[in-house]
C-alpha atoms as a printed R data frame, in Angstrom:
   type eleno elety resid chain resno       x      y       z
1  ATOM     1    CA   MET     A     1   0.007  0.019   0.036
2  ATOM     2    CA   ASN     A     2   1.192  3.527  -0.731
3  ATOM     3    CA   ASN     A     3   2.559  5.476   2.221
4  ATOM     4    CA   GLN     A     4   0.699  8.539   1.525
5  ATOM     5    CA   TYR     A     5  -2.571  6.850   2.319
6  ATOM     6    CA   VAL     A     6  -1.539  5.447   5.712
7  ATOM     7    CA   ARG     A     7  -2.888  7.365   8.655
8  ATOM     8    CA   ARG     A     8  -0.250  8.531  10.997
9  ATOM     9    CA   GLU     A     9  -0.976  9.271  14.683
10 ATOM    10    CA   VAL     A    10   0.304 12.664  15.797
11 ATOM    11    CA   PHE     A    11   0.887 13.197  19.454
12 ATOM    12    CA   CYS     A    12   0.800 16.924  20.068
13 ATOM    13    CA   ARG     A    13   1.226 17.189  23.902
14 ATOM    14    CA   ASN     A    14   1.429 20.948  24.864
15 ATOM    15    CA   THR     A    15   0.548 22.272  21.366
16 ATOM    16    CA   CYS     A    16  -3.014 20.780  21.629
17 ATOM    17    CA   HIS     A    17  -3.587 22.098  24.973
18 ATOM    18    CA   GLU     A    18  -2.309 25.643  23.930
19 ATOM    19    CA   LEU     A    19  -4.572 25.606  20.904
20 ATOM    20    CA   LYS     A    20  -7.586 24.536  22.918
21 ATOM    21    CA   ARG     A    21  -6.952 27.318  25.506
22 ATOM    22    CA   PHE     A    22  -6.532 29.835  22.634
23 ATOM    23    CA   TRP     A    23  -9.913 28.956  21.085
24 ATOM    24    CA   GLU     A    24 -11.630 28.796  24.480
25 ATOM    25    CA   ARG     A    25 -10.360 32.376  25.126
26 ATOM    26    CA   GLU     A    26 -11.385 33.498  21.701
27 ATOM    27    CA   ILE     A    27 -14.986 32.058  22.094
28 ATOM    28    CA   GLY     A    28 -15.185 33.532  25.560
29 ATOM    29    CA   LYS     A    29 -14.254 36.984  24.244
30 ATOM    30    CA   GLN     A    30 -16.841 36.742  21.514
31 ATOM    31    CA   THR     A    31 -19.476 35.547  23.890
32 ATOM    32    CA   HIS     A    32 -18.722 38.348  26.226
33 ATOM    33    CA   TYR     A    33 -18.874 40.899  23.363
34 ATOM    34    CA   ARG     A    34 -22.209 39.479  22.059
35 ATOM    35    CA   GLU     A    35 -23.682 39.629  25.532
36 ATOM    36    CA   SER     A    36 -22.553 43.093  26.247
37 ATOM    37    CA   GLU     A    37 -23.833 44.365  22.920
38 ATOM    38    CA   GLU     A    38 -27.272 42.752  23.576
39 ATOM    39    CA   HIS     A    39 -27.293 44.453  26.901
40 ATOM    40    CA   ARG     A    40 -26.362 47.763  25.462
41 ATOM    41    CA   LEU     A    41 -29.183 47.517  22.747
42 ATOM    42    CA   GLY     A    42 -31.660 46.556  25.293
43 ATOM    43    CA   ARG     A    43 -30.949 49.751  27.249
44 ATOM    44    CA   SER     A    44 -31.000 51.753  24.097
45 ATOM    45    CA   ALA     A    45 -33.539 54.471  23.736
46 ATOM    46    CA   LEU     A    46 -33.750 53.953  20.064
47 ATOM    47    CA   ARG     A    47 -35.739 50.659  20.386
48 ATOM    48    CA   LYS     A    48 -38.191 52.393  22.604
49 ATOM    49    CA   LEU     A    49 -38.489 55.302  20.376
50 ATOM    50    CA   ARG     A    50 -39.103 53.084  17.310
51 ATOM    51    CA   GLU     A    51 -41.833 51.215  19.243
52 ATOM    52    CA   GLU     A    52 -43.404 54.470  20.263
53 ATOM    53    CA   TRP     A    53 -43.451 55.730  16.637
54 ATOM    54    CA   ARG     A    54 -44.800 52.520  15.230
55 ATOM    55    CA   GLN     A    55 -47.728 52.761  17.716
56 ATOM    56    CA   ARG     A    56 -48.447 56.332  16.793
57 ATOM    57    CA   LEU     A    57 -48.377 55.522  13.087
58 ATOM    58    CA   GLU     A    58 -50.762 52.562  13.695
59 ATOM    59    CA   ALA     A    59 -53.150 54.806  15.586
60 ATOM    60    CA   LYS     A    60 -53.125 57.458  12.793
61 ATOM    61    CA   LEU     A    61 -53.636 54.794  10.149
62 ATOM    62    CA   ARG     A    62 -56.583 53.390  12.157
63 ATOM    63    CA   LEU     A    63 -58.191 56.899  12.501
64 ATOM    64    CA   ARG     A    64 -57.656 57.544   8.775
65 ATOM    65    CA   ASN     A    65 -59.106 54.227   7.753
66 ATOM    66    CA   THR     A    66 -62.212 54.726   9.888
67 ATOM    67    CA   ALA     A    67 -62.566 58.250   8.493
68 ATOM    68    CA   ASP     A    68 -62.271 56.974   4.924
69 ATOM    69    CA   GLU     A    69 -64.860 54.289   5.664
70 ATOM    70    CA   ALA     A    70 -67.313 56.689   7.146
71 ATOM    71    CA   GLU     A    71 -66.807 59.040   4.159
72 ATOM    72    CA   LYS     A    72 -67.393 56.184   1.696
73 ATOM    73    CA   ARG     A    73 -70.530 55.197   3.558
74 ATOM    74    CA   ALA     A    74 -71.725 58.795   3.488
75 ATOM    75    CA   HIS     A    75 -70.963 58.983  -0.167
76 ATOM    76    CA   VAL     A    76 -72.912 55.711  -0.895
77 ATOM    77    CA   GLY     A    77 -75.792 57.141   1.094
78 ATOM    78    CA   ARG     A    78 -75.828 60.372  -0.862
79 ATOM    79    CA   GLU     A    79 -75.688 58.434  -4.188
80 ATOM    80    CA   LEU     A    80 -78.628 56.270  -3.041
81 ATOM    81    CA   LEU     A    81 -80.673 59.246  -1.938
82 ATOM    82    CA   ALA     A    82 -79.987 60.974  -5.223
83 ATOM    83    CA   SER     A    83 -80.956 58.037  -7.320
84 ATOM    84    CA   LEU     A    84 -84.140 57.569  -5.295
85 ATOM    85    CA   THR     A    85 -85.089 61.213  -5.804
86 ATOM    86    CA   GLN     A    86 -84.453 61.033  -9.451
87 ATOM    87    CA   GLU     A    87 -86.727 57.886  -9.726
88 ATOM    88    CA   ASP     A    88 -89.443 59.807  -7.633
89 ATOM    89    CA   ALA     A    89 -89.251 62.886  -9.970
90 ATOM    90    CA   LYS     A    90 -89.702 60.539 -12.984
91 ATOM    91    CA   HIS     A    91 -92.854 58.984 -11.577
């Protein structure tokens, strides 16, 4: 069998432990950074302001939609009344 395909066992001793510690520290740093960023964003006033503006816009849209619906109903009522008066005038 060709030697390039033979699996060789590598014993790393201190190097493996150093690499493991290095990556554990890096992961710890990233975790700490992510948690502190989430905490900072949680305290941020921007999120609260966005939510407040969203609620205001939704309220305005609801008012506008109800006003539009009332105007449509009134317009339909005027058209119906006009058509009825025209039919009465013909008879």
